[in-house]
Tab-separated table of C-alpha atoms in Angstrom:
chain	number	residue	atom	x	y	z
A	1	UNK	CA	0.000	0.000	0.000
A	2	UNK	CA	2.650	2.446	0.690
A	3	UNK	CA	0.704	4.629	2.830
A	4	UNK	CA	2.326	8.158	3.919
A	5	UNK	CA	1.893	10.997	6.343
A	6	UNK	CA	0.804	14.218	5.035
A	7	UNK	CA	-1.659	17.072	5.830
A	8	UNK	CA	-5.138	18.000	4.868
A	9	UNK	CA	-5.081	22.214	5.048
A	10	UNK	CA	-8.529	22.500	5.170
A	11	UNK	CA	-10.229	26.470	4.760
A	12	UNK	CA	-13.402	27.745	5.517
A	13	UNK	CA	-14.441	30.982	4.121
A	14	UNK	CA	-16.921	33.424	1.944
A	15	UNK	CA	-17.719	32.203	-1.528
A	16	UNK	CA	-16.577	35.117	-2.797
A	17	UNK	CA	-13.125	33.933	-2.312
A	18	UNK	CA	-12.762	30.490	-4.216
A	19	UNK	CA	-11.275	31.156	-7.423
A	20	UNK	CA	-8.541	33.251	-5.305
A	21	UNK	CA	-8.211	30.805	-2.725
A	22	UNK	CA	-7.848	28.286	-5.119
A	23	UNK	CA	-5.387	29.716	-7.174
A	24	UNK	CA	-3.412	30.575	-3.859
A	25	UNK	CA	-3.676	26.823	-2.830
A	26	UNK	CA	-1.924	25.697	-6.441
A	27	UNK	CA	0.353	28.549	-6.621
A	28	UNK	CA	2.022	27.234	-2.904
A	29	UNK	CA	2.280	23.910	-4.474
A	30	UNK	CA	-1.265	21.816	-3.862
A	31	UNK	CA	-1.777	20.049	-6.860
A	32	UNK	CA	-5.709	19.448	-6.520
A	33	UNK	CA	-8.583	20.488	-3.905
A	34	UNK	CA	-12.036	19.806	-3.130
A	35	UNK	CA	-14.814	21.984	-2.540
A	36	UNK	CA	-18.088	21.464	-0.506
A	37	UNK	CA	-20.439	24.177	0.003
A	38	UNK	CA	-21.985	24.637	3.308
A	39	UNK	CA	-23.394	27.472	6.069
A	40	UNK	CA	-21.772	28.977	9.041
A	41	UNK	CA	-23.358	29.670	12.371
A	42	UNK	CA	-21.407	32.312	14.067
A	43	UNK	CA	-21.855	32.921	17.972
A	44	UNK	CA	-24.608	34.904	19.357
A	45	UNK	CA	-22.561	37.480	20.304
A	46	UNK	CA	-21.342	37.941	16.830
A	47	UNK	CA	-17.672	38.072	16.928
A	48	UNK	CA	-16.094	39.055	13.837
A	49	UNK	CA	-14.378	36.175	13.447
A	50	UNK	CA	-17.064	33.600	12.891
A	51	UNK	CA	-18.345	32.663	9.020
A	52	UNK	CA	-22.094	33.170	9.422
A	53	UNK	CA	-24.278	32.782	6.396
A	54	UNK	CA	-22.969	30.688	2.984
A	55	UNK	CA	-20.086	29.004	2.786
A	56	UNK	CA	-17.370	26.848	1.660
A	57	UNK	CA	-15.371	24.299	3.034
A	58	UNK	CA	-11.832	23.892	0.781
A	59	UNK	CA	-9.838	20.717	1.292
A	60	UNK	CA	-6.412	19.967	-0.098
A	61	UNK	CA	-4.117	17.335	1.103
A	62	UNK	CA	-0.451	18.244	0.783
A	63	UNK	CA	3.004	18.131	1.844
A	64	UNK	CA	3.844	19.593	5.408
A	65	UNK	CA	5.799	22.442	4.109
A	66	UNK	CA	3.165	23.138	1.542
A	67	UNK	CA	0.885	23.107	4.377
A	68	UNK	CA	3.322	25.609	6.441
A	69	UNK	CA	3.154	27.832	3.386
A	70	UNK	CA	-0.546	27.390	3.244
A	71	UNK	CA	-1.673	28.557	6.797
A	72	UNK	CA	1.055	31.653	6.324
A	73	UNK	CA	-0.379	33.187	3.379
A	74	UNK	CA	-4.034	32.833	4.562
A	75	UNK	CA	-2.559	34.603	8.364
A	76	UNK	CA	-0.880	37.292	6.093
A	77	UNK	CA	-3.521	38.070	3.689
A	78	UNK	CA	-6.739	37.222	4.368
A	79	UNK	CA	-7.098	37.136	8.253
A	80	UNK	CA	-7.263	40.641	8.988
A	81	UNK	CA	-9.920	41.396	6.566
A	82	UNK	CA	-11.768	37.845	5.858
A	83	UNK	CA	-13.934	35.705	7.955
A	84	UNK	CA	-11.651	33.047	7.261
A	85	UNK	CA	-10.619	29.597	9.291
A	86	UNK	CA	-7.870	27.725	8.063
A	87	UNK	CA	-7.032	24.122	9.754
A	88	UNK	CA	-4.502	21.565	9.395
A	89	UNK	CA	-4.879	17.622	10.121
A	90	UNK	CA	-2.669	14.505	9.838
A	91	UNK	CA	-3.673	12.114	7.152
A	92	UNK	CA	-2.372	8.723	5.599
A	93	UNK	CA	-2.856	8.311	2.182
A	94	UNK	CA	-2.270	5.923	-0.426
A	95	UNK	CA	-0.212	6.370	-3.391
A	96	UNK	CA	1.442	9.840	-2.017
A	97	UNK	CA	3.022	10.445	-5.247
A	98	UNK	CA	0.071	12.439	-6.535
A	99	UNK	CA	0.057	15.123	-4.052
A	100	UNK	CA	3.005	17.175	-5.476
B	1	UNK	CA	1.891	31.915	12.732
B	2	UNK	CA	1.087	30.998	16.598
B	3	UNK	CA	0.096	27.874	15.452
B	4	UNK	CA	-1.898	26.197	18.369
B	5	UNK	CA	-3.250	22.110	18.562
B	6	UNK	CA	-6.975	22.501	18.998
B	7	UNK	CA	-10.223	19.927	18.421
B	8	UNK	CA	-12.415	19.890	15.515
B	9	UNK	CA	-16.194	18.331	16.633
B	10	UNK	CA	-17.810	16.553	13.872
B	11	UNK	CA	-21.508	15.629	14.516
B	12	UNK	CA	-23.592	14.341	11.920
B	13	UNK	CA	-27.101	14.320	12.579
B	14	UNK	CA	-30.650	14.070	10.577
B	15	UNK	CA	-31.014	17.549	9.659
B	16	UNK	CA	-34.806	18.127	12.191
B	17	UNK	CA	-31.215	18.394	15.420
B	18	UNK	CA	-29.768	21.240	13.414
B	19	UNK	CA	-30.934	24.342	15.453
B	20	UNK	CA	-30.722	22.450	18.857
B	21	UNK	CA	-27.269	21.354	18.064
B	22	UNK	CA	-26.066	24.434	16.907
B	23	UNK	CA	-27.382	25.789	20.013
B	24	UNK	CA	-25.633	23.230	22.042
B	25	UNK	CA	-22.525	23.805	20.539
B	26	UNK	CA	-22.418	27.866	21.832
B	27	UNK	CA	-23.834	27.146	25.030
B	28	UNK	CA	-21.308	24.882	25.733
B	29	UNK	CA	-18.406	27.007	24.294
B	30	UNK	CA	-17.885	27.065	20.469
B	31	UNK	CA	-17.572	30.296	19.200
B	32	UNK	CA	-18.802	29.238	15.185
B	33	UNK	CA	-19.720	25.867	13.591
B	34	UNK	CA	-20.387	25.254	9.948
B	35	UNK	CA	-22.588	22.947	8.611
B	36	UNK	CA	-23.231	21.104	5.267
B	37	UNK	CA	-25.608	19.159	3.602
B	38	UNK	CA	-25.025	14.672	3.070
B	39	UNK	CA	-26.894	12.166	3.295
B	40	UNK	CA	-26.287	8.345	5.222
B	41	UNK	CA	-25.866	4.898	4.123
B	42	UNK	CA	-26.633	2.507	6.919
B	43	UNK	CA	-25.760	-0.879	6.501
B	44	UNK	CA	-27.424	-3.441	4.885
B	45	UNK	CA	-28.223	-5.339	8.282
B	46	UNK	CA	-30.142	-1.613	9.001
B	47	UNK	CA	-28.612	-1.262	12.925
B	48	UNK	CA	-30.522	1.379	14.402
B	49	UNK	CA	-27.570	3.468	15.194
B	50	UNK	CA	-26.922	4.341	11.397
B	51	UNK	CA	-27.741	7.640	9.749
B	52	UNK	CA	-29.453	6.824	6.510
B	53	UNK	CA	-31.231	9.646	4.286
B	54	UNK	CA	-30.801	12.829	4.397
B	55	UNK	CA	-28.216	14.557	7.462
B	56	UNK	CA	-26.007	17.392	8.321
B	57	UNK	CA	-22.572	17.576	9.049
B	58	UNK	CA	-21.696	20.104	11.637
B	59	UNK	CA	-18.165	21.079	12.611
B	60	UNK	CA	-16.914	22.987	15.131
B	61	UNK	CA	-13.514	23.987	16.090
B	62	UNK	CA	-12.868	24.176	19.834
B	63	UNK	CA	-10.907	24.174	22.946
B	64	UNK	CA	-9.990	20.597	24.156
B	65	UNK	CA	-12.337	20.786	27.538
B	66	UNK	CA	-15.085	22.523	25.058
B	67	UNK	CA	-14.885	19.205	23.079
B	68	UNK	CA	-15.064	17.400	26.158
B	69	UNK	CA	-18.649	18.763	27.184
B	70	UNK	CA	-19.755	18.740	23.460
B	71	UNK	CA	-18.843	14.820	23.413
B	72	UNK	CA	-20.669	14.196	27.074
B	73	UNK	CA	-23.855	16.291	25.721
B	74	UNK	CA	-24.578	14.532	22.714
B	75	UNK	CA	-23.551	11.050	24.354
B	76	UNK	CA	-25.870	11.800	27.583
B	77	UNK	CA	-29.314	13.807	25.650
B	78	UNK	CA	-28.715	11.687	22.308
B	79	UNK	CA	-27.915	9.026	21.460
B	80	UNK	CA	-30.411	6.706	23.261
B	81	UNK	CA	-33.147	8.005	20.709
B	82	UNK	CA	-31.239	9.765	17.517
B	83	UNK	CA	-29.069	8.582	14.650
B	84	UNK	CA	-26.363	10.566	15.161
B	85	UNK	CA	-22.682	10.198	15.299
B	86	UNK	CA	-19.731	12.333	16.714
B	87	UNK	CA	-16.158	12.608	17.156
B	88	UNK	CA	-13.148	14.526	17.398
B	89	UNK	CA	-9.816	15.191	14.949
B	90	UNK	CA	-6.828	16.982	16.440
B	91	UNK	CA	-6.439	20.037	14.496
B	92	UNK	CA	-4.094	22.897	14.415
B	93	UNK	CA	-5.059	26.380	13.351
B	94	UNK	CA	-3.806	29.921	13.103
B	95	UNK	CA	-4.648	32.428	14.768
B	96	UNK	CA	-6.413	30.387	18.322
B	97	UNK	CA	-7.571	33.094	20.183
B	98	UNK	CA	-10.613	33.250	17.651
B	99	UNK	CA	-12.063	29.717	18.895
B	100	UNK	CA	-12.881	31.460	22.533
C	1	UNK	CA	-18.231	8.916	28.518
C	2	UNK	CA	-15.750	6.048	27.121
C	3	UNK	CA	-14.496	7.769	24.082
C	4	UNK	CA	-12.291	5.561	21.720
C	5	UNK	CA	-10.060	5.506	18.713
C	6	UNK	CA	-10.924	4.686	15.272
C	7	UNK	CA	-10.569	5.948	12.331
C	8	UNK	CA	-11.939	8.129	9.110
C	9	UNK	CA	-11.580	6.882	6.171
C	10	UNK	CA	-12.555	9.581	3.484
C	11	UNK	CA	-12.710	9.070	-0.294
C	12	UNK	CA	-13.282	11.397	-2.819
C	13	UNK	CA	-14.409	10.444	-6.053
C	14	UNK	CA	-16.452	10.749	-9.392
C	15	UNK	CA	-20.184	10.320	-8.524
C	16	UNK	CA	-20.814	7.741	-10.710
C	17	UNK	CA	-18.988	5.383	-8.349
C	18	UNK	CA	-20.790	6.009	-5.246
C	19	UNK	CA	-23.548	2.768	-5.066
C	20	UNK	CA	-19.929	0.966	-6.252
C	21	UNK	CA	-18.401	2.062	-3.068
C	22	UNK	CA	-20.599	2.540	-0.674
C	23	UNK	CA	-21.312	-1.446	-1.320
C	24	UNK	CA	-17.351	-1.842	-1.038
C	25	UNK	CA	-17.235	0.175	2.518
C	26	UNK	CA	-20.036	-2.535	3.887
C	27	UNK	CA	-18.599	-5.307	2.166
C	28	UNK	CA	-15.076	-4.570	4.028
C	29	UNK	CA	-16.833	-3.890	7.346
C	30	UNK	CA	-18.349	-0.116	7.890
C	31	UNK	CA	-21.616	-0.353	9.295
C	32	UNK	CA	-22.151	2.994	7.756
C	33	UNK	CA	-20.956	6.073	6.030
C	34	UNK	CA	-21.969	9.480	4.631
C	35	UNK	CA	-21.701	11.644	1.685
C	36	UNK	CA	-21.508	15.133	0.374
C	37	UNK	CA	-21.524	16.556	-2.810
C	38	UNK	CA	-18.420	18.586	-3.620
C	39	UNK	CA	-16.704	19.562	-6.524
C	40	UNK	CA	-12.453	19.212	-7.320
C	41	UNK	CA	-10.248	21.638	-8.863
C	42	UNK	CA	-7.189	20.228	-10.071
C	43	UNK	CA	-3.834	21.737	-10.877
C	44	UNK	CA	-3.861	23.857	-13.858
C	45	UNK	CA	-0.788	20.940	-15.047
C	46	UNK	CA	-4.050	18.733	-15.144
C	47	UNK	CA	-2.029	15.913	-13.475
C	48	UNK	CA	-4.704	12.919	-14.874
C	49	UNK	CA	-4.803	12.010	-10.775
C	50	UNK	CA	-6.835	15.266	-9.806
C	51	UNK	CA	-10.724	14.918	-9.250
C	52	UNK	CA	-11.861	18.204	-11.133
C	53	UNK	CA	-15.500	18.819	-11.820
C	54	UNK	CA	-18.237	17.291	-9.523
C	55	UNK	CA	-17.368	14.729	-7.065
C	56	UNK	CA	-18.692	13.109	-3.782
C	57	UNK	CA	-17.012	12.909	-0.409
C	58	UNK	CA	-17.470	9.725	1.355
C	59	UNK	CA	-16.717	9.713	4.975
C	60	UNK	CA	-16.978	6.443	7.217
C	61	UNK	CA	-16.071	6.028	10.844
C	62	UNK	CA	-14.506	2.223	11.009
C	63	UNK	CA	-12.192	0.553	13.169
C	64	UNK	CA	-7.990	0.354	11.874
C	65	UNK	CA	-8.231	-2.660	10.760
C	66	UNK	CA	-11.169	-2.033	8.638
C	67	UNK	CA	-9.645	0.995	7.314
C	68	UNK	CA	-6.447	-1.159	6.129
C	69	UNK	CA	-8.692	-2.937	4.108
C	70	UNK	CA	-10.569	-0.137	2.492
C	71	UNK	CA	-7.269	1.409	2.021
C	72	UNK	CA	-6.327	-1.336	0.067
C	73	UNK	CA	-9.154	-2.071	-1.722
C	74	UNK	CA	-9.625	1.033	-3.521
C	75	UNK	CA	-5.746	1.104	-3.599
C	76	UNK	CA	-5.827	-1.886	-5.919
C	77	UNK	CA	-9.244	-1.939	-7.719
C	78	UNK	CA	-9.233	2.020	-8.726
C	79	UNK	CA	-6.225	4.232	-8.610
C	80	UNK	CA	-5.702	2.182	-12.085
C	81	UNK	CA	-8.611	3.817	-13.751
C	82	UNK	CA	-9.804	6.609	-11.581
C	83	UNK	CA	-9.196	9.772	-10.610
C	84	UNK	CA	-10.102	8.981	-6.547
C	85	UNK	CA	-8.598	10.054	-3.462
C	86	UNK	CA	-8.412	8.049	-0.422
C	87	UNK	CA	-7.198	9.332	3.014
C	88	UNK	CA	-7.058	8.267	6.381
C	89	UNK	CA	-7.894	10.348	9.950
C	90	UNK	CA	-7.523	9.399	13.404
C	91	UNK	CA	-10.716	10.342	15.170
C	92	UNK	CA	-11.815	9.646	18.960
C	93	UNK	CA	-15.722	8.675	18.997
C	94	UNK	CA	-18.217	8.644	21.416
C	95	UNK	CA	-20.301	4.894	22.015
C	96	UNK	CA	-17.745	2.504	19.829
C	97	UNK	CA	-19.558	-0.114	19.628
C	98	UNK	CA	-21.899	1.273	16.601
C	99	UNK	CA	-19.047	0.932	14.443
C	100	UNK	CA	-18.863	-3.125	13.929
Protein backbone atom coordinates (compact mmCIF):
# COMPACT_ATOMS: atom_id res chain seq x y z
CA UNK A 1 0.00 0.00 0.00
CA UNK A 2 2.65 2.45 0.69
CA UNK A 3 0.70 4.63 2.83
CA UNK A 4 2.33 8.16 3.92
CA UNK A 5 1.89 11.00 6.34
CA UNK A 6 0.80 14.22 5.04
CA UNK A 7 -1.66 17.07 5.83
CA UNK A 8 -5.14 18.00 4.87
CA UNK A 9 -5.08 22.21 5.05
CA UNK A 10 -8.53 22.50 5.17
CA UNK A 11 -10.23 26.47 4.76
CA UNK A 12 -13.40 27.75 5.52
CA UNK A 13 -14.44 30.98 4.12
CA UNK A 14 -16.92 33.42 1.94
CA UNK A 15 -17.72 32.20 -1.53
CA UNK A 16 -16.58 35.12 -2.80
CA UNK A 17 -13.12 33.93 -2.31
CA UNK A 18 -12.76 30.49 -4.22
CA UNK A 19 -11.28 31.16 -7.42
CA UNK A 20 -8.54 33.25 -5.31
CA UNK A 21 -8.21 30.81 -2.72
CA UNK A 22 -7.85 28.29 -5.12
CA UNK A 23 -5.39 29.72 -7.17
CA UNK A 24 -3.41 30.57 -3.86
CA UNK A 25 -3.68 26.82 -2.83
CA UNK A 26 -1.92 25.70 -6.44
CA UNK A 27 0.35 28.55 -6.62
CA UNK A 28 2.02 27.23 -2.90
CA UNK A 29 2.28 23.91 -4.47
CA UNK A 30 -1.26 21.82 -3.86
CA UNK A 31 -1.78 20.05 -6.86
CA UNK A 32 -5.71 19.45 -6.52
CA UNK A 33 -8.58 20.49 -3.91
CA UNK A 34 -12.04 19.81 -3.13
CA UNK A 35 -14.81 21.98 -2.54
CA UNK A 36 -18.09 21.46 -0.51
CA UNK A 37 -20.44 24.18 0.00
CA UNK A 38 -21.98 24.64 3.31
CA UNK A 39 -23.39 27.47 6.07
CA UNK A 40 -21.77 28.98 9.04
CA UNK A 41 -23.36 29.67 12.37
CA UNK A 42 -21.41 32.31 14.07
CA UNK A 43 -21.85 32.92 17.97
CA UNK A 44 -24.61 34.90 19.36
CA UNK A 45 -22.56 37.48 20.30
CA UNK A 46 -21.34 37.94 16.83
CA UNK A 47 -17.67 38.07 16.93
CA UNK A 48 -16.09 39.06 13.84
CA UNK A 49 -14.38 36.17 13.45
CA UNK A 50 -17.06 33.60 12.89
CA UNK A 51 -18.34 32.66 9.02
CA UNK A 52 -22.09 33.17 9.42
CA UNK A 53 -24.28 32.78 6.40
CA UNK A 54 -22.97 30.69 2.98
CA UNK A 55 -20.09 29.00 2.79
CA UNK A 56 -17.37 26.85 1.66
CA UNK A 57 -15.37 24.30 3.03
CA UNK A 58 -11.83 23.89 0.78
CA UNK A 59 -9.84 20.72 1.29
CA UNK A 60 -6.41 19.97 -0.10
CA UNK A 61 -4.12 17.33 1.10
CA UNK A 62 -0.45 18.24 0.78
CA UNK A 63 3.00 18.13 1.84
CA UNK A 64 3.84 19.59 5.41
CA UNK A 65 5.80 22.44 4.11
CA UNK A 66 3.17 23.14 1.54
CA UNK A 67 0.89 23.11 4.38
CA UNK A 68 3.32 25.61 6.44
CA UNK A 69 3.15 27.83 3.39
CA UNK A 70 -0.55 27.39 3.24
CA UNK A 71 -1.67 28.56 6.80
CA UNK A 72 1.05 31.65 6.32
CA UNK A 73 -0.38 33.19 3.38
CA UNK A 74 -4.03 32.83 4.56
CA UNK A 75 -2.56 34.60 8.36
CA UNK A 76 -0.88 37.29 6.09
CA UNK A 77 -3.52 38.07 3.69
CA UNK A 78 -6.74 37.22 4.37
CA UNK A 79 -7.10 37.14 8.25
CA UNK A 80 -7.26 40.64 8.99
CA UNK A 81 -9.92 41.40 6.57
CA UNK A 82 -11.77 37.85 5.86
CA UNK A 83 -13.93 35.71 7.96
CA UNK A 84 -11.65 33.05 7.26
CA UNK A 85 -10.62 29.60 9.29
CA UNK A 86 -7.87 27.73 8.06
CA UNK A 87 -7.03 24.12 9.75
CA UNK A 88 -4.50 21.56 9.39
CA UNK A 89 -4.88 17.62 10.12
CA UNK A 90 -2.67 14.50 9.84
CA UNK A 91 -3.67 12.11 7.15
CA UNK A 92 -2.37 8.72 5.60
CA UNK A 93 -2.86 8.31 2.18
CA UNK A 94 -2.27 5.92 -0.43
CA UNK A 95 -0.21 6.37 -3.39
CA UNK A 96 1.44 9.84 -2.02
CA UNK A 97 3.02 10.45 -5.25
CA UNK A 98 0.07 12.44 -6.54
CA UNK A 99 0.06 15.12 -4.05
CA UNK A 100 3.00 17.18 -5.48
CA UNK B 1 1.89 31.91 12.73
CA UNK B 2 1.09 31.00 16.60
CA UNK B 3 0.10 27.87 15.45
CA UNK B 4 -1.90 26.20 18.37
CA UNK B 5 -3.25 22.11 18.56
CA UNK B 6 -6.97 22.50 19.00
CA UNK B 7 -10.22 19.93 18.42
CA UNK B 8 -12.41 19.89 15.52
CA UNK B 9 -16.19 18.33 16.63
CA UNK B 10 -17.81 16.55 13.87
CA UNK B 11 -21.51 15.63 14.52
CA UNK B 12 -23.59 14.34 11.92
CA UNK B 13 -27.10 14.32 12.58
CA UNK B 14 -30.65 14.07 10.58
CA UNK B 15 -31.01 17.55 9.66
CA UNK B 16 -34.81 18.13 12.19
CA UNK B 17 -31.22 18.39 15.42
CA UNK B 18 -29.77 21.24 13.41
CA UNK B 19 -30.93 24.34 15.45
CA UNK B 20 -30.72 22.45 18.86
CA UNK B 21 -27.27 21.35 18.06
CA UNK B 22 -26.07 24.43 16.91
CA UNK B 23 -27.38 25.79 20.01
CA UNK B 24 -25.63 23.23 22.04
CA UNK B 25 -22.52 23.81 20.54
CA UNK B 26 -22.42 27.87 21.83
CA UNK B 27 -23.83 27.15 25.03
CA UNK B 28 -21.31 24.88 25.73
CA UNK B 29 -18.41 27.01 24.29
CA UNK B 30 -17.89 27.07 20.47
CA UNK B 31 -17.57 30.30 19.20
CA UNK B 32 -18.80 29.24 15.18
CA UNK B 33 -19.72 25.87 13.59
CA UNK B 34 -20.39 25.25 9.95
CA UNK B 35 -22.59 22.95 8.61
CA UNK B 36 -23.23 21.10 5.27
CA UNK B 37 -25.61 19.16 3.60
CA UNK B 38 -25.03 14.67 3.07
CA UNK B 39 -26.89 12.17 3.29
CA UNK B 40 -26.29 8.35 5.22
CA UNK B 41 -25.87 4.90 4.12
CA UNK B 42 -26.63 2.51 6.92
CA UNK B 43 -25.76 -0.88 6.50
CA UNK B 44 -27.42 -3.44 4.88
CA UNK B 45 -28.22 -5.34 8.28
CA UNK B 46 -30.14 -1.61 9.00
CA UNK B 47 -28.61 -1.26 12.93
CA UNK B 48 -30.52 1.38 14.40
CA UNK B 49 -27.57 3.47 15.19
CA UNK B 50 -26.92 4.34 11.40
CA UNK B 51 -27.74 7.64 9.75
CA UNK B 52 -29.45 6.82 6.51
CA UNK B 53 -31.23 9.65 4.29
CA UNK B 54 -30.80 12.83 4.40
CA UNK B 55 -28.22 14.56 7.46
CA UNK B 56 -26.01 17.39 8.32
CA UNK B 57 -22.57 17.58 9.05
CA UNK B 58 -21.70 20.10 11.64
CA UNK B 59 -18.17 21.08 12.61
CA UNK B 60 -16.91 22.99 15.13
CA UNK B 61 -13.51 23.99 16.09
CA UNK B 62 -12.87 24.18 19.83
CA UNK B 63 -10.91 24.17 22.95
CA UNK B 64 -9.99 20.60 24.16
CA UNK B 65 -12.34 20.79 27.54
CA UNK B 66 -15.08 22.52 25.06
CA UNK B 67 -14.89 19.20 23.08
CA UNK B 68 -15.06 17.40 26.16
CA UNK B 69 -18.65 18.76 27.18
CA UNK B 70 -19.76 18.74 23.46
CA UNK B 71 -18.84 14.82 23.41
CA UNK B 72 -20.67 14.20 27.07
CA UNK B 73 -23.86 16.29 25.72
CA UNK B 74 -24.58 14.53 22.71
CA UNK B 75 -23.55 11.05 24.35
CA UNK B 76 -25.87 11.80 27.58
CA UNK B 77 -29.31 13.81 25.65
CA UNK B 78 -28.72 11.69 22.31
CA UNK B 79 -27.92 9.03 21.46
CA UNK B 80 -30.41 6.71 23.26
CA UNK B 81 -33.15 8.00 20.71
CA UNK B 82 -31.24 9.76 17.52
CA UNK B 83 -29.07 8.58 14.65
CA UNK B 84 -26.36 10.57 15.16
CA UNK B 85 -22.68 10.20 15.30
CA UNK B 86 -19.73 12.33 16.71
CA UNK B 87 -16.16 12.61 17.16
CA UNK B 88 -13.15 14.53 17.40
CA UNK B 89 -9.82 15.19 14.95
CA UNK B 90 -6.83 16.98 16.44
CA UNK B 91 -6.44 20.04 14.50
CA UNK B 92 -4.09 22.90 14.41
CA UNK B 93 -5.06 26.38 13.35
CA UNK B 94 -3.81 29.92 13.10
CA UNK B 95 -4.65 32.43 14.77
CA UNK B 96 -6.41 30.39 18.32
CA UNK B 97 -7.57 33.09 20.18
CA UNK B 98 -10.61 33.25 17.65
CA UNK B 99 -12.06 29.72 18.89
CA UNK B 100 -12.88 31.46 22.53
CA UNK C 1 -18.23 8.92 28.52
CA UNK C 2 -15.75 6.05 27.12
CA UNK C 3 -14.50 7.77 24.08
CA UNK C 4 -12.29 5.56 21.72
CA UNK C 5 -10.06 5.51 18.71
CA UNK C 6 -10.92 4.69 15.27
CA UNK C 7 -10.57 5.95 12.33
CA UNK C 8 -11.94 8.13 9.11
CA UNK C 9 -11.58 6.88 6.17
CA UNK C 10 -12.56 9.58 3.48
CA UNK C 11 -12.71 9.07 -0.29
CA UNK C 12 -13.28 11.40 -2.82
CA UNK C 13 -14.41 10.44 -6.05
CA UNK C 14 -16.45 10.75 -9.39
CA UNK C 15 -20.18 10.32 -8.52
CA UNK C 16 -20.81 7.74 -10.71
CA UNK C 17 -18.99 5.38 -8.35
CA UNK C 18 -20.79 6.01 -5.25
CA UNK C 19 -23.55 2.77 -5.07
CA UNK C 20 -19.93 0.97 -6.25
CA UNK C 21 -18.40 2.06 -3.07
CA UNK C 22 -20.60 2.54 -0.67
CA UNK C 23 -21.31 -1.45 -1.32
CA UNK C 24 -17.35 -1.84 -1.04
CA UNK C 25 -17.23 0.17 2.52
CA UNK C 26 -20.04 -2.54 3.89
CA UNK C 27 -18.60 -5.31 2.17
CA UNK C 28 -15.08 -4.57 4.03
CA UNK C 29 -16.83 -3.89 7.35
CA UNK C 30 -18.35 -0.12 7.89
CA UNK C 31 -21.62 -0.35 9.29
CA UNK C 32 -22.15 2.99 7.76
CA UNK C 33 -20.96 6.07 6.03
CA UNK C 34 -21.97 9.48 4.63
CA UNK C 35 -21.70 11.64 1.69
CA UNK C 36 -21.51 15.13 0.37
CA UNK C 37 -21.52 16.56 -2.81
CA UNK C 38 -18.42 18.59 -3.62
CA UNK C 39 -16.70 19.56 -6.52
CA UNK C 40 -12.45 19.21 -7.32
CA UNK C 41 -10.25 21.64 -8.86
CA UNK C 42 -7.19 20.23 -10.07
CA UNK C 43 -3.83 21.74 -10.88
CA UNK C 44 -3.86 23.86 -13.86
CA UNK C 45 -0.79 20.94 -15.05
CA UNK C 46 -4.05 18.73 -15.14
CA UNK C 47 -2.03 15.91 -13.48
CA UNK C 48 -4.70 12.92 -14.87
CA UNK C 49 -4.80 12.01 -10.78
CA UNK C 50 -6.83 15.27 -9.81
CA UNK C 51 -10.72 14.92 -9.25
CA UNK C 52 -11.86 18.20 -11.13
CA UNK C 53 -15.50 18.82 -11.82
CA UNK C 54 -18.24 17.29 -9.52
CA UNK C 55 -17.37 14.73 -7.07
CA UNK C 56 -18.69 13.11 -3.78
CA UNK C 57 -17.01 12.91 -0.41
CA UNK C 58 -17.47 9.73 1.36
CA UNK C 59 -16.72 9.71 4.98
CA UNK C 60 -16.98 6.44 7.22
CA UNK C 61 -16.07 6.03 10.84
CA UNK C 62 -14.51 2.22 11.01
CA UNK C 63 -12.19 0.55 13.17
CA UNK C 64 -7.99 0.35 11.87
CA UNK C 65 -8.23 -2.66 10.76
CA UNK C 66 -11.17 -2.03 8.64
CA UNK C 67 -9.64 1.00 7.31
CA UNK C 68 -6.45 -1.16 6.13
CA UNK C 69 -8.69 -2.94 4.11
CA UNK C 70 -10.57 -0.14 2.49
CA UNK C 71 -7.27 1.41 2.02
CA UNK C 72 -6.33 -1.34 0.07
CA UNK C 73 -9.15 -2.07 -1.72
CA UNK C 74 -9.62 1.03 -3.52
CA UNK C 75 -5.75 1.10 -3.60
CA UNK C 76 -5.83 -1.89 -5.92
CA UNK C 77 -9.24 -1.94 -7.72
CA UNK C 78 -9.23 2.02 -8.73
CA UNK C 79 -6.22 4.23 -8.61
CA UNK C 80 -5.70 2.18 -12.08
CA UNK C 81 -8.61 3.82 -13.75
CA UNK C 82 -9.80 6.61 -11.58
CA UNK C 83 -9.20 9.77 -10.61
CA UNK C 84 -10.10 8.98 -6.55
CA UNK C 85 -8.60 10.05 -3.46
CA UNK C 86 -8.41 8.05 -0.42
CA UNK C 87 -7.20 9.33 3.01
CA UNK C 88 -7.06 8.27 6.38
CA UNK C 89 -7.89 10.35 9.95
CA UNK C 90 -7.52 9.40 13.40
CA UNK C 91 -10.72 10.34 15.17
CA UNK C 92 -11.82 9.65 18.96
CA UNK C 93 -15.72 8.67 19.00
CA UNK C 94 -18.22 8.64 21.42
CA UNK C 95 -20.30 4.89 22.01
CA UNK C 96 -17.75 2.50 19.83
CA UNK C 97 -19.56 -0.11 19.63
CA UNK C 98 -21.90 1.27 16.60
CA UNK C 99 -19.05 0.93 14.44
CA UNK C 100 -18.86 -3.12 13.93
Amino acid sequence: MNNTSLKMVVIVAEPVLESRLVKALHDLGATGCSIVDGRGEGSRQAHATDVPGVNIRIEAIVRPEVADRIMAHVAAHYFTHWSLIAYVVDVVVARAGKYG
